[in-house]
mmCIF file of N, CA and C in Angstrom:
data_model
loop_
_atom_site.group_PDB
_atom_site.id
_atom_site.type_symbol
_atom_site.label_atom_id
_atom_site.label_comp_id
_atom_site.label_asym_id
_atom_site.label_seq_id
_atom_site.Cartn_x
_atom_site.Cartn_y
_atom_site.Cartn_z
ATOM 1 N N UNK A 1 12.995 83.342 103.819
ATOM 2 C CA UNK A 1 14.418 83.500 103.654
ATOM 3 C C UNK A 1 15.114 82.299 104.287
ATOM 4 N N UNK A 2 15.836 81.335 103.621
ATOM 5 C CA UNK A 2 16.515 80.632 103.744
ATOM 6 C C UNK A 2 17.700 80.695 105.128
ATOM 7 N N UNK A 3 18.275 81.850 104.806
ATOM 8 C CA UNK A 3 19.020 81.965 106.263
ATOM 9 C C UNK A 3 18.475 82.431 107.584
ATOM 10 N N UNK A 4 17.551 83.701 107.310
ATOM 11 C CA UNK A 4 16.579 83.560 108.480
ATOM 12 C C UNK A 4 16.356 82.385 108.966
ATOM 13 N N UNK A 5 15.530 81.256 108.512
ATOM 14 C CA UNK A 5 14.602 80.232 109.109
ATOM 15 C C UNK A 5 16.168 78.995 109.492
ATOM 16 N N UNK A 6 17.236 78.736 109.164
ATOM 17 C CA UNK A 6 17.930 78.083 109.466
ATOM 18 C C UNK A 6 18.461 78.649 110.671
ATOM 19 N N UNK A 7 18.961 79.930 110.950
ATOM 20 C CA UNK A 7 19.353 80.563 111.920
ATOM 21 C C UNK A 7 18.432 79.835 113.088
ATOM 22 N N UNK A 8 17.108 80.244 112.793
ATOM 23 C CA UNK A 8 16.138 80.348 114.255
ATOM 24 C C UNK A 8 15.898 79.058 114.729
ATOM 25 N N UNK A 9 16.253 77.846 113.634
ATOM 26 C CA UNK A 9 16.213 76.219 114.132
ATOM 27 C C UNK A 9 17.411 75.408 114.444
ATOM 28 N N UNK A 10 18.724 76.453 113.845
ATOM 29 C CA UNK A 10 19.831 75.808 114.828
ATOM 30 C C UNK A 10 20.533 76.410 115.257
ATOM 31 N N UNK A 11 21.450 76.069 116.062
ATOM 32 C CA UNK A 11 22.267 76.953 117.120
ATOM 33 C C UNK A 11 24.027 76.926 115.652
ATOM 34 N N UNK A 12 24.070 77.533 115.262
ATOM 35 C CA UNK A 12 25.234 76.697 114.453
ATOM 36 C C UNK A 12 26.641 77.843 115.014
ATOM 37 N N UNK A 13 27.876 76.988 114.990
ATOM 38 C CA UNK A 13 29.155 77.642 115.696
ATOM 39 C C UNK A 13 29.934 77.680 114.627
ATOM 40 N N UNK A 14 30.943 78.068 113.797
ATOM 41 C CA UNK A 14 32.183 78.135 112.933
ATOM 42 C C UNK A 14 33.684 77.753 114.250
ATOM 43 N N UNK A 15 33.971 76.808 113.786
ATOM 44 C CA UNK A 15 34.941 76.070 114.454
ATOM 45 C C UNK A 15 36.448 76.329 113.876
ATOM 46 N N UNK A 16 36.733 76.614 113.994
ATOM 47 C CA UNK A 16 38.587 77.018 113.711
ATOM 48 C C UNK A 16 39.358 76.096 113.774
ATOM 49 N N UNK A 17 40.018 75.546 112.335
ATOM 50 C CA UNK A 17 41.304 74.880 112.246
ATOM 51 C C UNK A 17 42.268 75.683 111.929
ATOM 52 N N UNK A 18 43.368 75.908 111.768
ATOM 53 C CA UNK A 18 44.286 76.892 112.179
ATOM 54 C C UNK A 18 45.605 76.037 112.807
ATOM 55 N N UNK A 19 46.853 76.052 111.757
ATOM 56 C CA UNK A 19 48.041 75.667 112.765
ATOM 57 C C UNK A 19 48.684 76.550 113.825
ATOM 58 N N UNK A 20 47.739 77.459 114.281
ATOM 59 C CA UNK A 20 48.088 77.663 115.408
ATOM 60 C C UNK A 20 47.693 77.825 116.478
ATOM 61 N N UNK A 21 48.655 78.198 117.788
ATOM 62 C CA UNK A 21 48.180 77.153 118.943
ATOM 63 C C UNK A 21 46.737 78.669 119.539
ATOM 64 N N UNK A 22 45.633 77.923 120.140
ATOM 65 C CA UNK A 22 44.786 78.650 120.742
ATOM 66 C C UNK A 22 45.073 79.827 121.938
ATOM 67 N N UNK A 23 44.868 80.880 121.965
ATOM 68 C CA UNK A 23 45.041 82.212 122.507
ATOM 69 C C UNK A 23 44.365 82.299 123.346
ATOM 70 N N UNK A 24 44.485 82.572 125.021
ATOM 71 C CA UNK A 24 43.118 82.814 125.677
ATOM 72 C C UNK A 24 43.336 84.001 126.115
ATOM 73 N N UNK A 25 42.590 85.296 126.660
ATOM 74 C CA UNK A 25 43.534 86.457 126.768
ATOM 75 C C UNK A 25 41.822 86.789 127.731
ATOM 76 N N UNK A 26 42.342 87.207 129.007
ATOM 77 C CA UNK A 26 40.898 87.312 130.433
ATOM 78 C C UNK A 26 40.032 86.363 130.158
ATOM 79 N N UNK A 27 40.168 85.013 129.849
ATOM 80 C CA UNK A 27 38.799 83.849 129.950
ATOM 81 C C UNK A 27 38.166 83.554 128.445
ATOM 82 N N UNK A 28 38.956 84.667 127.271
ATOM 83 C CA UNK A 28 38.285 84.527 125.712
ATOM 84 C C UNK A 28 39.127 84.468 124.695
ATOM 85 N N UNK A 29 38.905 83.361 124.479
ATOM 86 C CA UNK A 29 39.744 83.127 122.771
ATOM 87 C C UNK A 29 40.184 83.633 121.975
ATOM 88 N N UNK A 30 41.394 84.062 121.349
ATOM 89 C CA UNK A 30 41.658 85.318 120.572
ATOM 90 C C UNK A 30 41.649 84.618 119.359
ATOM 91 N N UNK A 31 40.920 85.500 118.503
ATOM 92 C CA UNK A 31 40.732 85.058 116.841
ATOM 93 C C UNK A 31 42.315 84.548 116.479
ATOM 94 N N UNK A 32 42.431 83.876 115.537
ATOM 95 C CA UNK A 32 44.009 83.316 114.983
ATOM 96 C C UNK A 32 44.629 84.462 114.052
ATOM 97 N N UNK A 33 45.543 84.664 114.097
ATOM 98 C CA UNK A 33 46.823 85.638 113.191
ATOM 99 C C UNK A 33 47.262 84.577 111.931
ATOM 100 N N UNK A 34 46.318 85.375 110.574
ATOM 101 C CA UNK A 34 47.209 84.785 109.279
ATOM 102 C C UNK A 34 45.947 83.678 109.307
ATOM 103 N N UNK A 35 45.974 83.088 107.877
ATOM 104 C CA UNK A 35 45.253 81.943 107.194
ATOM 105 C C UNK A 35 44.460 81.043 108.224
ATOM 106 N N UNK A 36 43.179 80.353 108.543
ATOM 107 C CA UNK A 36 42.498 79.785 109.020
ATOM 108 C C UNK A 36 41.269 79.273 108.355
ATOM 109 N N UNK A 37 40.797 78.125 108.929
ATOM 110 C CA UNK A 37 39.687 77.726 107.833
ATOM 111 C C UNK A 37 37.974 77.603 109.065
ATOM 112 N N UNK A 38 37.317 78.303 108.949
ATOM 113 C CA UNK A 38 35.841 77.925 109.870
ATOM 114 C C UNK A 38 35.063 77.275 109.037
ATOM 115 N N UNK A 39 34.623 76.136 109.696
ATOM 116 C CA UNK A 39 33.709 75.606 109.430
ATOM 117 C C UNK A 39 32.684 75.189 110.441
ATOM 118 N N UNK A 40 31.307 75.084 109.801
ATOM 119 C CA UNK A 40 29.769 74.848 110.420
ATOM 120 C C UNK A 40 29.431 73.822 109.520
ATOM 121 N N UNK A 41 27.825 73.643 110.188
ATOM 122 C CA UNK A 41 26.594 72.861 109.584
ATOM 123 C C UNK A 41 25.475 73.624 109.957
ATOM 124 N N UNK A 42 24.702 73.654 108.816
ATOM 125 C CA UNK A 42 22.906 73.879 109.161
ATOM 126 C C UNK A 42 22.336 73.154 108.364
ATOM 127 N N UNK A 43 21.070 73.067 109.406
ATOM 128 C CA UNK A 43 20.181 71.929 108.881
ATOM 129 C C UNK A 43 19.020 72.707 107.912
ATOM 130 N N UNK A 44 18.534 72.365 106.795
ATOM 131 C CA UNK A 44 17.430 72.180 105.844
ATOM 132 C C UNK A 44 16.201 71.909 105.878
ATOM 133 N N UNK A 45 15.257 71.574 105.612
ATOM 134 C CA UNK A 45 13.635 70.883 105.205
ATOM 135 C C UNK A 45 13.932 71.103 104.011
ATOM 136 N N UNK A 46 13.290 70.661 103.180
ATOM 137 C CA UNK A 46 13.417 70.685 101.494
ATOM 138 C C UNK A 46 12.178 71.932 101.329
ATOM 139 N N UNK A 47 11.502 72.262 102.062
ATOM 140 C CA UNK A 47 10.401 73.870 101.720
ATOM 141 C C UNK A 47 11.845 75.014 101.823
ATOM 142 N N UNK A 48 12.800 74.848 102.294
ATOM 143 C CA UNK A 48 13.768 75.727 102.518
ATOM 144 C C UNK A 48 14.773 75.762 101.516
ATOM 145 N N UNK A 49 14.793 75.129 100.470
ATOM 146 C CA UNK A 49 15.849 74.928 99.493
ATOM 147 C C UNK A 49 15.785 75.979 98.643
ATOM 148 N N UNK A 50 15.799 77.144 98.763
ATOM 149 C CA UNK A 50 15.504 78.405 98.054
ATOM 150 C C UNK A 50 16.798 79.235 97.449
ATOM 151 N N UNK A 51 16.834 79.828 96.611
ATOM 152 C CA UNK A 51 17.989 80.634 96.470
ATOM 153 C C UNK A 51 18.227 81.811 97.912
ATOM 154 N N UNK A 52 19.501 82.114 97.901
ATOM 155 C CA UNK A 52 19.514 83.166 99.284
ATOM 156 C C UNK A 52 21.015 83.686 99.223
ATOM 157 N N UNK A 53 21.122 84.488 99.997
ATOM 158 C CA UNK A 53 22.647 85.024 99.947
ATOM 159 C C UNK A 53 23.503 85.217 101.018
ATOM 160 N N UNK A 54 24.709 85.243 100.811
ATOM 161 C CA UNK A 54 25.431 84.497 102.353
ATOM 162 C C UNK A 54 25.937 86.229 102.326
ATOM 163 N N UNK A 55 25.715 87.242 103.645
ATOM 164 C CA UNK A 55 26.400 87.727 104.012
ATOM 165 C C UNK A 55 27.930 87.735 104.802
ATOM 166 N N UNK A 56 28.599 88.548 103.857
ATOM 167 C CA UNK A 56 29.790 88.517 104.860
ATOM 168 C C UNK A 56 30.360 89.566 104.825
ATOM 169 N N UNK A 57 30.236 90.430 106.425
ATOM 170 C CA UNK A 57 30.357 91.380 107.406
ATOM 171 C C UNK A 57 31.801 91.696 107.489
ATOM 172 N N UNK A 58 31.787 92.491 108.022
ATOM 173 C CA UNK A 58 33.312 93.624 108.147
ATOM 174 C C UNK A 58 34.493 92.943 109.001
ATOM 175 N N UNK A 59 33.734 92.083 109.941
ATOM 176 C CA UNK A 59 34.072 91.138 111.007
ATOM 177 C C UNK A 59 35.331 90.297 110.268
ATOM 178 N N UNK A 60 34.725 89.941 108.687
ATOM 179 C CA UNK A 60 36.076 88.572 107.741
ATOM 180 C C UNK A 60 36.851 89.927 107.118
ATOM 181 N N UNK A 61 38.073 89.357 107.204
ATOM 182 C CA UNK A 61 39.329 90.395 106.436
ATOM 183 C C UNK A 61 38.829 89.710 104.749
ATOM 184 N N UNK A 62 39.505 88.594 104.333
ATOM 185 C CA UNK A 62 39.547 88.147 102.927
ATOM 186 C C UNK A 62 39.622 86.782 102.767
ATOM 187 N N UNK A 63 38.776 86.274 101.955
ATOM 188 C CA UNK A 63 39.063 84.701 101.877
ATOM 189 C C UNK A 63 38.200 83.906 101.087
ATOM 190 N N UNK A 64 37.662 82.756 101.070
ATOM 191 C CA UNK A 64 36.999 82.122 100.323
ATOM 192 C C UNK A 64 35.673 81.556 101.068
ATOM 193 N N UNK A 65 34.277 81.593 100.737
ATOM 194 C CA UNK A 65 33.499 80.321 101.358
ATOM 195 C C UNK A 65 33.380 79.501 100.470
ATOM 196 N N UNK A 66 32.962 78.426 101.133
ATOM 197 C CA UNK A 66 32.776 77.300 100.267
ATOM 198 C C UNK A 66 31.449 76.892 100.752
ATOM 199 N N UNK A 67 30.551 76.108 100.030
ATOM 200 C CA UNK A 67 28.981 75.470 100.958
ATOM 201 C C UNK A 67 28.986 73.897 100.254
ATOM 202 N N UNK A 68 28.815 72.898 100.949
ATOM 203 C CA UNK A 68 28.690 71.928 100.364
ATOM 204 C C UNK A 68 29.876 71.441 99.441
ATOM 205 N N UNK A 69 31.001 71.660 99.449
ATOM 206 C CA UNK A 69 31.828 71.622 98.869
ATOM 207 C C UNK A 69 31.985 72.433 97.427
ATOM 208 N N UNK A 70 31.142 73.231 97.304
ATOM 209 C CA UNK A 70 31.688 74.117 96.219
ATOM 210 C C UNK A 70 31.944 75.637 96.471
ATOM 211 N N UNK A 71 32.796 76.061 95.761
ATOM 212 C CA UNK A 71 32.835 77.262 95.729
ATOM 213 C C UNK A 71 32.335 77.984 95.328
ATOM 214 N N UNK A 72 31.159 79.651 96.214
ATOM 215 C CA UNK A 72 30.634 80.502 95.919
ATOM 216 C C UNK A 72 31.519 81.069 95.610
ATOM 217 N N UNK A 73 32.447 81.541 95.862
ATOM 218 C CA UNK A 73 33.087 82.688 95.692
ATOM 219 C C UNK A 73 33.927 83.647 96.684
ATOM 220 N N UNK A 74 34.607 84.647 96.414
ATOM 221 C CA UNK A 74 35.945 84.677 97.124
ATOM 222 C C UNK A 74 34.977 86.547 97.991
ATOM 223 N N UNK A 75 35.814 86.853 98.921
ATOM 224 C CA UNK A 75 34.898 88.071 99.683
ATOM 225 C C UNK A 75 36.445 88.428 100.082
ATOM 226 N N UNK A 76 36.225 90.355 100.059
ATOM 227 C CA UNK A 76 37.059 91.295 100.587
ATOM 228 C C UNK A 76 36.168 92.014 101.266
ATOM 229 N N UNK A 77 35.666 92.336 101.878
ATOM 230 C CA UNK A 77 34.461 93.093 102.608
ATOM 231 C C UNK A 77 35.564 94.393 102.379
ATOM 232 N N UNK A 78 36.738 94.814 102.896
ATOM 233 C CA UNK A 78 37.453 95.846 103.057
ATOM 234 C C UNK A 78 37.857 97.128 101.864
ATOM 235 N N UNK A 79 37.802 95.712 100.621
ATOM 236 C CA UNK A 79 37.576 96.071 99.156
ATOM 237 C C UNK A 79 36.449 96.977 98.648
ATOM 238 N N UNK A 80 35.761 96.089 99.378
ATOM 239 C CA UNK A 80 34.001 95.887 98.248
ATOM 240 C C UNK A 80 33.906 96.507 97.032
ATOM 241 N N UNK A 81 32.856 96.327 97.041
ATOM 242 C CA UNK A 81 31.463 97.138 97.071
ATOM 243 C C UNK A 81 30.938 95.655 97.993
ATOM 244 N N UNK A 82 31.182 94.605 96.837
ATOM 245 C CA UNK A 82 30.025 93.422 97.502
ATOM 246 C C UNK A 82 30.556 92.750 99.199
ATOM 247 N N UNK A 83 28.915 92.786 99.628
ATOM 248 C CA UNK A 83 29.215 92.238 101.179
ATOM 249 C C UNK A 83 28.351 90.931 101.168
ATOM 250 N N UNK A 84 27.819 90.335 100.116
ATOM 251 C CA UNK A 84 27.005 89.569 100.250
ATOM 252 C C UNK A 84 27.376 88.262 99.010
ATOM 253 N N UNK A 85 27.361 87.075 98.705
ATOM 254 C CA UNK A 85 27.402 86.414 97.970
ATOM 255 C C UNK A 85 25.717 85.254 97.945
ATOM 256 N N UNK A 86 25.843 85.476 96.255
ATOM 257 C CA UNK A 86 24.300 84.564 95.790
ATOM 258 C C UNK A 86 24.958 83.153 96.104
ATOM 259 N N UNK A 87 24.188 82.534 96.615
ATOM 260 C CA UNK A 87 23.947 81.041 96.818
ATOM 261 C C UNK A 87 22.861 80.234 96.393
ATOM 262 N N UNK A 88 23.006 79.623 95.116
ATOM 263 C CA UNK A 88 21.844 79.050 94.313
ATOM 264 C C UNK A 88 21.259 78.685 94.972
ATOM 265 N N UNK A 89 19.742 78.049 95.047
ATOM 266 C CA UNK A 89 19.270 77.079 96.046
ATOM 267 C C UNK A 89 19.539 75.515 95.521
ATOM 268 N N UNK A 90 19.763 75.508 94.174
ATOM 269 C CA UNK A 90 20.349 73.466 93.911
ATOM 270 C C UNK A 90 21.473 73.402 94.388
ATOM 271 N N UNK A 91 22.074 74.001 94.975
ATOM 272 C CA UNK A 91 23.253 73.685 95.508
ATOM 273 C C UNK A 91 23.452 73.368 97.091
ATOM 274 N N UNK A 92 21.943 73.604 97.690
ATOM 275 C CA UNK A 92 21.283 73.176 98.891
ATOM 276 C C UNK A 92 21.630 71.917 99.198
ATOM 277 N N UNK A 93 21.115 71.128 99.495
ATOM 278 C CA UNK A 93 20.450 69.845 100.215
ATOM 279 C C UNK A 93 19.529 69.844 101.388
ATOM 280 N N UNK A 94 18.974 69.203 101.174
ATOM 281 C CA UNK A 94 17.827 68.952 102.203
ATOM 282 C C UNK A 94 18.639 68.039 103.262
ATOM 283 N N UNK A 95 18.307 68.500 105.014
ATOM 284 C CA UNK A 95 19.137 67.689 105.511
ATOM 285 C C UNK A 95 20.432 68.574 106.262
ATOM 286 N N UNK A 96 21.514 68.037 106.655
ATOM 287 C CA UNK A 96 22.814 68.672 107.158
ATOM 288 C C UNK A 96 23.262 68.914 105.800
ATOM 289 N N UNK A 97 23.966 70.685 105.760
ATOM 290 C CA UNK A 97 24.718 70.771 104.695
ATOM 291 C C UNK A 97 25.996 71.520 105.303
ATOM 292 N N UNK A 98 27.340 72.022 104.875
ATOM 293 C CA UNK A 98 28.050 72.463 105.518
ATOM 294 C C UNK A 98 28.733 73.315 104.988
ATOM 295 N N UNK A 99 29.331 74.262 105.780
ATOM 296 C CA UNK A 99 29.638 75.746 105.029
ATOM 297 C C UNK A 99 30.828 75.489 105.847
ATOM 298 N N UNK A 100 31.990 76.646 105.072
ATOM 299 C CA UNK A 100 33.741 76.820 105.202
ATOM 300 C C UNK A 100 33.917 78.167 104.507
ATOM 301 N N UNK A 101 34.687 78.652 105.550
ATOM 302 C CA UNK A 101 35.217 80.165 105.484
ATOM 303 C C UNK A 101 36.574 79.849 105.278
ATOM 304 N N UNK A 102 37.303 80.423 104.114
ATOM 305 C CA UNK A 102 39.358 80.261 104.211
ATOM 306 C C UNK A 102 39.394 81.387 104.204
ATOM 307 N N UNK A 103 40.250 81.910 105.087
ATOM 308 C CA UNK A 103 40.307 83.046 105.530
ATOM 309 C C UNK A 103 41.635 83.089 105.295
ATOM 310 N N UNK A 104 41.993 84.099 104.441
ATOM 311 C CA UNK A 104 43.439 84.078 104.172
ATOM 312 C C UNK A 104 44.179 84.728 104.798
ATOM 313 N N UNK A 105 43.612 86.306 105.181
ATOM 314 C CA UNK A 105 44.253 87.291 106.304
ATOM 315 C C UNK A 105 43.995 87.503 107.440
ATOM 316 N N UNK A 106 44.896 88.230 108.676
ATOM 317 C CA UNK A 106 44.338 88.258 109.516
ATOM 318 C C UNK A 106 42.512 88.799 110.057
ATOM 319 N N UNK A 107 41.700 88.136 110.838
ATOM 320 C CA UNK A 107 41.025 88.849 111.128
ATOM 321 C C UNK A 107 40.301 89.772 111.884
ATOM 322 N N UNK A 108 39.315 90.731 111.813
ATOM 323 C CA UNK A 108 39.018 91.967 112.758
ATOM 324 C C UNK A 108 38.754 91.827 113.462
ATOM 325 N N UNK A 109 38.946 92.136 115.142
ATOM 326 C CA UNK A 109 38.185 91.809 116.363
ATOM 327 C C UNK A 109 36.509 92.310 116.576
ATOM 328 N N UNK A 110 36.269 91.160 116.992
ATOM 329 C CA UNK A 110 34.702 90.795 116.511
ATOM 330 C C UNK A 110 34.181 91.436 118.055
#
């Protein structure tokens, strides 16, 4: 599994751009109110270029990912049914590739 084995070889963080200003509330960051964009990187081997599917958990309100600059597809977890989106594997790269969450609504405390 593609995300398994990337998980266990990098440490990867989703970083928050967001025009607005950072929240600290007892020593911890409060998620942003309204539209924000996360973005990461994980790294590849080309034995890993497999098809796989990007879960996304109760944790995201609604929004878009993107991988590599294209768009999988848009997620309501709150909606559903679907909690998971297919991610071809040619749409991989071997190497650093990079994933983006647009998060259009507020989101759930994690």
């Amino acid at each position: 599994n593609v995300t398994d084995t990337s998980t266990r070889r990098t440490t990867n963080k989703l970083t928050a751009a967001s025009s607005h200003k950072t929240k600290i509330w007892k020593g911890k960051e409060l998620l942003p109110k309204g539209p924000a964009i996360f973005s990461g990187e994980f790294v590849l081997e080309k034995s890993q270029l497999l098809d796989t599917f990007v879960n996304i958990t109760r944790s995201w309100s609604k929004g878009y990912l993107i991988v590599n600059d294209i768009l999988i597809g848009r997620y309501w977890p709150d909606a559903g049914p679907q909690y998971t989106l297919y991610l071809p594997g040619v749409w991989l790269k071997e190497g650093t590739n990079t994933i983006s969450l647009v998060e259009t609504a507020e989101l759930h405390s994690l």
